Short mmCIF file of C-alpha atoms in Angstrom, two decimals:
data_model
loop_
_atom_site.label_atom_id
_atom_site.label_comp_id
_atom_site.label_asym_id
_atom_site.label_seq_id
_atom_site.Cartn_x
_atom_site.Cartn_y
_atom_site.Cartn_z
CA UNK A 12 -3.35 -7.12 -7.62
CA UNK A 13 -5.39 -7.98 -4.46
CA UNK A 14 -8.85 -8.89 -5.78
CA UNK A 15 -11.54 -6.10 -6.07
CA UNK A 16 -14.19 -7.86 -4.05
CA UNK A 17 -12.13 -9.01 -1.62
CA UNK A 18 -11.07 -4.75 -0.91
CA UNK A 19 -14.89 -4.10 -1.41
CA UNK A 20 -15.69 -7.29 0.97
CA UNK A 21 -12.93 -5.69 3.69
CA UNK A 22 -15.01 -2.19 3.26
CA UNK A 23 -18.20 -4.06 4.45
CA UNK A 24 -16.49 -5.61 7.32
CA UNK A 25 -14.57 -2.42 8.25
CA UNK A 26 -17.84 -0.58 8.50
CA UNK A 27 -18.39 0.94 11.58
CA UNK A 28 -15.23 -0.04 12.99
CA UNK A 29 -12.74 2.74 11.42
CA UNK A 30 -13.08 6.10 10.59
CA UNK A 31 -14.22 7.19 6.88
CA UNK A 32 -11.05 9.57 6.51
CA UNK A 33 -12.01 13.32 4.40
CA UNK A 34 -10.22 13.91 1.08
CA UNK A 35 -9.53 17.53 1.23
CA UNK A 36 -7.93 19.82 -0.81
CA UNK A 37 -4.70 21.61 0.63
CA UNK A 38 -4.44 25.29 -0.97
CA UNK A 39 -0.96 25.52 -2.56
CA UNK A 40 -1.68 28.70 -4.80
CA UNK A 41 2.15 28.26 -5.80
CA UNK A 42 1.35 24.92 -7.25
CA UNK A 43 -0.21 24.26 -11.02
CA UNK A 44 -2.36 21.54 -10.01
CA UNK A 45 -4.62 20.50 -7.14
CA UNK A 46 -3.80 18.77 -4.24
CA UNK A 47 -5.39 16.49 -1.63
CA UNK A 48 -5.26 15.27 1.59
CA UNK A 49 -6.86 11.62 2.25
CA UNK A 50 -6.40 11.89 5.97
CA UNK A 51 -5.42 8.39 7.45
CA UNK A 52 -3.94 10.28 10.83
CA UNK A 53 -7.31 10.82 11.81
CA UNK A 54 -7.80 6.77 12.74
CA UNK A 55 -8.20 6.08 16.25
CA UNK A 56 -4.84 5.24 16.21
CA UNK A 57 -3.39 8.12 13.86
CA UNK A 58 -2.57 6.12 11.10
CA UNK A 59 -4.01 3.85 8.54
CA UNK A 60 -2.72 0.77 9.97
CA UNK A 61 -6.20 -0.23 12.09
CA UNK A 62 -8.02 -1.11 8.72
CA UNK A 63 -5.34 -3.95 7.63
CA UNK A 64 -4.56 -5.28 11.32
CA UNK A 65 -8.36 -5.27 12.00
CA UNK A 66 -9.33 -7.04 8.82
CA UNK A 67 -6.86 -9.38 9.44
CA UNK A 68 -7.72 -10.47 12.40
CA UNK A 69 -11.83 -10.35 11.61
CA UNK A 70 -10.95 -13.15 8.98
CA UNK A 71 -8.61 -15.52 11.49
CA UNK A 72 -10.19 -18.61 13.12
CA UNK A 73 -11.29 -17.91 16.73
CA UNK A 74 -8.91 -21.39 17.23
CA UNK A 75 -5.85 -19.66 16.09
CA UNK A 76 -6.45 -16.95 17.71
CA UNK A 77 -6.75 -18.24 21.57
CA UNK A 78 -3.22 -17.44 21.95
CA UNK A 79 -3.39 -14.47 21.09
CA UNK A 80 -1.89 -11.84 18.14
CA UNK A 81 1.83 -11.63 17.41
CA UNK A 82 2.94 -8.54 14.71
CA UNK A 83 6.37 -6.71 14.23
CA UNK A 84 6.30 -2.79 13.44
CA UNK A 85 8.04 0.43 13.80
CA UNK A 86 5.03 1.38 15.95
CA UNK A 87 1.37 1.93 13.69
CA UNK A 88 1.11 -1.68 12.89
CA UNK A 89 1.87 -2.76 16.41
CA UNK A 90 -1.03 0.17 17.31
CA UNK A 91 -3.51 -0.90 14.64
CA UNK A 92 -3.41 -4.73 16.19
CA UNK A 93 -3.33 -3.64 19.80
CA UNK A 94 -6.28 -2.45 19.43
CA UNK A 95 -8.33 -5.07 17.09
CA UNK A 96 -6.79 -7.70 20.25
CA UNK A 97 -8.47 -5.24 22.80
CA UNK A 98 -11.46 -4.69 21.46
CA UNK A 99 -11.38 -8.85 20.80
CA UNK A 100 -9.83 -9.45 24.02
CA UNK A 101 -6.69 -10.98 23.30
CA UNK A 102 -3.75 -10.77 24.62
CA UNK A 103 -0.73 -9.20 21.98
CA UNK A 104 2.86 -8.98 21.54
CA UNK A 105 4.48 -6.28 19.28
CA UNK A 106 8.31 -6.59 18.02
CA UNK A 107 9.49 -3.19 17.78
CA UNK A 108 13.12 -2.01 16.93
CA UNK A 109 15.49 -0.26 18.92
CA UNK A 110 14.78 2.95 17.13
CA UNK A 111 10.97 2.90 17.37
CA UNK A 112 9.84 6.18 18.67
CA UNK A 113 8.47 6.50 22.41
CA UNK A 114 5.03 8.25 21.10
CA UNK A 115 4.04 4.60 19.02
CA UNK A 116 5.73 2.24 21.73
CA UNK A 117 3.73 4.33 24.72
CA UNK A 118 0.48 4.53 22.64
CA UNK A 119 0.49 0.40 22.21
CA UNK A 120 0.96 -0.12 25.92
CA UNK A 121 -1.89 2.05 26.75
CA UNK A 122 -3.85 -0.15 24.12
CA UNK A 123 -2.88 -3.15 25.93
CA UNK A 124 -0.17 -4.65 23.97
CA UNK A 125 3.20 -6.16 25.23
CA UNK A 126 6.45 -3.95 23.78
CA UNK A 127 9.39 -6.52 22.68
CA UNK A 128 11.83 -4.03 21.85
CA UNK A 129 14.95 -6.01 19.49
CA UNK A 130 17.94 -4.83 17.52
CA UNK A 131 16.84 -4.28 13.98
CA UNK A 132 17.99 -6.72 12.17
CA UNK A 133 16.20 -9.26 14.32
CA UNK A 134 12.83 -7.31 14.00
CA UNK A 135 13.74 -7.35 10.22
CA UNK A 136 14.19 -10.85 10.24
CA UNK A 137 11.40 -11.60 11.91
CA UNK A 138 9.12 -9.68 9.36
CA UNK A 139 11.11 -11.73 6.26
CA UNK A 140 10.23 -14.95 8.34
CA UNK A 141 6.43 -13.93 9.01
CA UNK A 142 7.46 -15.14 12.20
CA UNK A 143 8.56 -14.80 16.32
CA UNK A 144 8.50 -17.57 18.06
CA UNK A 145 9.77 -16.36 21.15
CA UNK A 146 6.23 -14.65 21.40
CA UNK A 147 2.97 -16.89 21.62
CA UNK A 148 0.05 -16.26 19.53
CA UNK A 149 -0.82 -16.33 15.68
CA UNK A 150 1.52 -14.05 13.49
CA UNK A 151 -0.60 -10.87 11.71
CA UNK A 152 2.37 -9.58 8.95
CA UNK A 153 2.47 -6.08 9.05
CA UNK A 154 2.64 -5.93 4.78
CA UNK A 155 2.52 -8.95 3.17
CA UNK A 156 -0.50 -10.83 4.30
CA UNK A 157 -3.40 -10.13 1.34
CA UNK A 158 -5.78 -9.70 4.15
CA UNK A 159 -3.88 -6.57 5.49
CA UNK A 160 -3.83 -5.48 1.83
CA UNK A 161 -7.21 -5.87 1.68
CA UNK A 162 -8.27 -3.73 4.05
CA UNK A 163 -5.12 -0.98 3.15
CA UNK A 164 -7.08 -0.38 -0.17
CA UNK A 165 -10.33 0.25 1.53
CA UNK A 166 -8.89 3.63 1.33
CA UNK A 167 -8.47 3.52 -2.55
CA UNK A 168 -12.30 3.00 -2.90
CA UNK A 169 -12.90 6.06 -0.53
CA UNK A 170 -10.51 8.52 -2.60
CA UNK A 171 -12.50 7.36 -5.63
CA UNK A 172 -15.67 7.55 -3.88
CA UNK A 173 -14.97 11.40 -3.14
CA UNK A 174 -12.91 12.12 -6.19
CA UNK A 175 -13.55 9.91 -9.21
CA UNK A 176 -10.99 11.39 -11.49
CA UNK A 177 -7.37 11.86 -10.26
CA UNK A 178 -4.72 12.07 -12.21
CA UNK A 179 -2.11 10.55 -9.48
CA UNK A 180 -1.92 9.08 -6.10
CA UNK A 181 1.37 9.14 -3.76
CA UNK A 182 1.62 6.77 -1.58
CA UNK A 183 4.10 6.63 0.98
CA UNK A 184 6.08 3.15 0.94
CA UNK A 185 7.37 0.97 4.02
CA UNK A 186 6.73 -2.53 3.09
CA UNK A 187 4.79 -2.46 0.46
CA UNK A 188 1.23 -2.81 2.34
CA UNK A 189 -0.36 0.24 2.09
CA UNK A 190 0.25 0.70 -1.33
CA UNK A 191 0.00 -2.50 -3.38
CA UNK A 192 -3.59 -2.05 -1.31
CA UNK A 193 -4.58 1.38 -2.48
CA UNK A 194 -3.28 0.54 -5.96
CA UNK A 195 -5.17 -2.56 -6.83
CA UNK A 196 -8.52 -0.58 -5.93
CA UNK A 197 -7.60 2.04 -8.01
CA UNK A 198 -6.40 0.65 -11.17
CA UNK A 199 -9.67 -2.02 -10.61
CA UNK A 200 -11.89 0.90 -11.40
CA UNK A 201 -10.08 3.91 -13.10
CA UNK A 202 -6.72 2.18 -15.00
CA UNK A 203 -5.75 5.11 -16.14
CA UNK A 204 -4.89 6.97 -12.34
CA UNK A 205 -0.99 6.79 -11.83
CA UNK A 206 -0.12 5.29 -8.78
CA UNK A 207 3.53 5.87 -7.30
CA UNK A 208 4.87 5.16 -4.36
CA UNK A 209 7.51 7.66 -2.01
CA UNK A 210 10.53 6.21 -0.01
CA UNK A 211 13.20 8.47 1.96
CA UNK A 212 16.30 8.74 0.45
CA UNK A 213 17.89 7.52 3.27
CA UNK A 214 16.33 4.18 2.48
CA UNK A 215 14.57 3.69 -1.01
CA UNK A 216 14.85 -0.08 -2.40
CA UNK A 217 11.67 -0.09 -4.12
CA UNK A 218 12.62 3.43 -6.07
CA UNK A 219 16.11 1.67 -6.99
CA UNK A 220 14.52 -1.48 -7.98
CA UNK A 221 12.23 0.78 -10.62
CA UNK A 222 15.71 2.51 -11.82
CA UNK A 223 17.64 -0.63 -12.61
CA UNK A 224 14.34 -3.19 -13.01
CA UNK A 225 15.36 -5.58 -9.94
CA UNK A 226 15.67 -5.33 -6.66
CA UNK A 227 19.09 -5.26 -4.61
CA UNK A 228 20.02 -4.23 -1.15
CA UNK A 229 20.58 -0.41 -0.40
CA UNK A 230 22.11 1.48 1.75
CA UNK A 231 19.87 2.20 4.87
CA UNK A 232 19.91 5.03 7.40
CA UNK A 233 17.71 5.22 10.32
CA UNK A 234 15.79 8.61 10.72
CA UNK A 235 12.73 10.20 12.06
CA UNK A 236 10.66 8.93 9.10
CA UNK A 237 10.61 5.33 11.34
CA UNK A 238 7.51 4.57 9.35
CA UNK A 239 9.26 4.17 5.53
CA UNK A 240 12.52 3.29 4.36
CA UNK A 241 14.36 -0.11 4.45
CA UNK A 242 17.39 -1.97 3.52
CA UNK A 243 16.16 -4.39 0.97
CA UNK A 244 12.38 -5.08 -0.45
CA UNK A 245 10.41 -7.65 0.82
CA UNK A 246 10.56 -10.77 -2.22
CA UNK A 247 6.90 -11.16 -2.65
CA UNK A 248 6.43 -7.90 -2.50
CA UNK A 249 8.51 -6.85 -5.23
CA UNK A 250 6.41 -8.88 -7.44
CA UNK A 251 3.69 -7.11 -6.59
CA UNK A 252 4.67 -3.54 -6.23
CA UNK A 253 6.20 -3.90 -9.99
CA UNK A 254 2.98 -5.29 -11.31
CA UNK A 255 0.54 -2.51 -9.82
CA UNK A 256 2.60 0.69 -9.31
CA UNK A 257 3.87 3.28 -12.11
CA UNK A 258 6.90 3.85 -10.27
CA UNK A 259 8.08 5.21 -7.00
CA UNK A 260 10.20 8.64 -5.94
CA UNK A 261 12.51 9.20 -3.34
CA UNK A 262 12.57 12.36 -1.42
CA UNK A 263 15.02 13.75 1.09
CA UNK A 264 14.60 14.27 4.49
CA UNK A 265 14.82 17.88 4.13
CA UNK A 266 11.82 18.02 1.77
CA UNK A 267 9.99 15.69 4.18
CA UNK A 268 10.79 18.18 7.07
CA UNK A 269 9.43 20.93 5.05
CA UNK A 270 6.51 18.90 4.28
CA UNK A 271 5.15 17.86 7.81
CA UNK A 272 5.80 21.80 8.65
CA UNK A 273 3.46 23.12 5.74
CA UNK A 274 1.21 20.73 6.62
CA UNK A 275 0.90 21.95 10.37
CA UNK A 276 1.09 25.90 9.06
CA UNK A 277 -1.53 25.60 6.43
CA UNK A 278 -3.73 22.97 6.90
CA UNK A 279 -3.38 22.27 10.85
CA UNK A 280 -2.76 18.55 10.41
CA UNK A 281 -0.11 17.20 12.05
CA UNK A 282 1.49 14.52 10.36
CA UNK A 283 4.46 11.79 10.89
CA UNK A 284 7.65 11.48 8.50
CA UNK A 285 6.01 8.95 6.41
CA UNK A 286 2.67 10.85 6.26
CA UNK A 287 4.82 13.54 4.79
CA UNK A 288 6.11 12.33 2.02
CA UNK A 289 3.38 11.81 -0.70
CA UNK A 290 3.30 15.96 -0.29
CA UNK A 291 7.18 16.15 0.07
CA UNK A 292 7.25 14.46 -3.62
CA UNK A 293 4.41 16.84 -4.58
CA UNK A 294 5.90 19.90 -3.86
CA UNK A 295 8.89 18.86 -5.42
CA UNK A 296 7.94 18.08 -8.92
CA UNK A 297 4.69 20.20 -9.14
CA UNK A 298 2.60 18.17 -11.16
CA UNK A 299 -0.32 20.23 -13.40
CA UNK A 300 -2.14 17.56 -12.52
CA UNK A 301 -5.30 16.05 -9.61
CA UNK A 302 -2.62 14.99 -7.11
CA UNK A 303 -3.88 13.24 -4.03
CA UNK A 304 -1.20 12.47 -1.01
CA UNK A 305 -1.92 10.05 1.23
CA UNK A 306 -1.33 11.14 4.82
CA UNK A 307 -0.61 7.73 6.58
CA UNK A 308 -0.22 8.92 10.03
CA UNK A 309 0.39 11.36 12.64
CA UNK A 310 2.57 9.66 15.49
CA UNK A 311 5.11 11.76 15.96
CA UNK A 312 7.32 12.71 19.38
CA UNK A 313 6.51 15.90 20.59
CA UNK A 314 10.30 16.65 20.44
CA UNK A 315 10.86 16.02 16.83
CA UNK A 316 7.78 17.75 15.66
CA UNK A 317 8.81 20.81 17.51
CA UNK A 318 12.42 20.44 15.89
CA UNK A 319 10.76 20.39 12.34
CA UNK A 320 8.64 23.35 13.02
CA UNK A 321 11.45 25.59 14.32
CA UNK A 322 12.84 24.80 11.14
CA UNK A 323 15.02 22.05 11.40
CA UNK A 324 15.78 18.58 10.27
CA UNK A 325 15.92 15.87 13.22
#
């Protein structure tokens, strides 16, 4: 778990810097339970990512960084340190892969960053190395660095803060980041909360390393949930996904499709693939239970959003 004070330390820092997202409860009369909303799209940057990249970099040496700020993403982490570098005044260098959607890789050139676009298994090599030299500056990981986590479970504190007894929190799962964060805040002050994470089906190690207890490669598929899935886990971060999560679902892309539209029709947010599918595993198992879904982001193209609400799967 990442130490309690050091999440309640981040919080301080944070302060003033990122928005205090709204818990809010979605009406679902169809469902047994309740379920909320914790609102990370509504960031500066739609997504959660500014808290971890902006803690981060708020705790590096002012040496280290003269160079500048190096990160790899599928587009929110490369947003979430644009943006800590501008408002710093540094110069920064995102690794994106080929598949990265045009709405993140636009929004971190308007924020000042520099786009290296690679094939993906070089951007996924360069987040198992924590490294890329071909870019200068110091090297924020996009999951695995504790200060990132630190800051990622700011937003467990919050939740708690607005609704001190839930039953379960979904968290949607790309690295590992966002919720080892949110878990080790949670199960710090209420133990008993459930915390699972949700993966695509089209690429769900962390779910399959739950079923059979270790992890192992799986087959990956690249779709318009850019911001989850994966081929393998992260090593470090199995260790600490096993030791703080209750378990993680997978849910298809289907159910994710039908999640970002429900969330547009009935509570006007407009949400990403990954911010979909905390409510995409809700819906499907319909827990009588205090549910809260975390809603990472809301960077989505234009195109594929208007694909999902005509009713279709991109």
């Amino acid at each position: 778990m990442i130490p309690i004070d050091e999440i309640r330390a981040a919080r301080e820092r944070l302060a003033g810097r990122i928005v205090r997202t709204p818990l809010v409860r979605l009406e679902l009369p169809e469902q047994p339970g309740a379920v909320y909303l914790k609102l990370e799209n509504l960031q500066p940057i739609g997504s959660f990512k500014l808290r971890g990249a902006l803690n981060a970099i708020l705790q590096t040496e002012s040496a280290e960084l003269r160079a500048g700020v190096v990160t790899a993403s599928a587009g929110n982490m490369g947003q979430g340190v644009a943006w800590a570098a501008r408002e710093f005044g540094l110069p920064c260098s995102v690794v994106v892969p080929d598949h990265a959607p045009e709405t993140k890789l636009a929004a971190i050139e308007r924020l000042g960053g520099t786009v290296v676009k690679v094939p993906y298994d070089r951007w996924w090599r360069a987040i198992s190395e924590s490294a890329f030299p071909e870019a200068e500056g110091v090297f924020i990981h996009p999951v695995q660095d504790e200060r990132v986590m630190a800051g990622n479970g700011t937003i467990g504190l919050e939740i708690l803060d607005d609704l001190p007894d839930p039953d379960r929190v979904l968290v949607p799962f790309g690295g590992g980041g966002l919720s080892v964060g949110i878990a080790s805040a949670v199960k710090a002050i209420r133990p008993e909360t459930k915390v699972y994470a949700v993966e695509p089906e089209t690429g769900a190690p962390l779910t399959a390393a739950f079923e059979r207890g270790e992890p192992r490669p799986v087959e990956y598929q690249v779709s318009f949930v850019d911001g989850s899935g994966a081929p393998a886990l992260l090593p470090a971060m199995w260790t600490r996904a096993r030791d703080v999560l209750d378990g993680a679902f997978a849910v298809s892309l289907d159910e994710t499709a039908a999640a970002v539209r429900l969330l547009a029709g009935r509570a006007r947010v407009v949400a990403e693939g990954a911010g979909a599918l905390a409510l995409a595993a809700a819906l499907r198992h319909r827990w009588d239970e205090q549910v809260v879904c975390i809603v990472s982001g809301g960077n989505i193209d234009a195109g594929k959003l208007a694909q999902i609400l005509a009713g279709e799967t991109p």
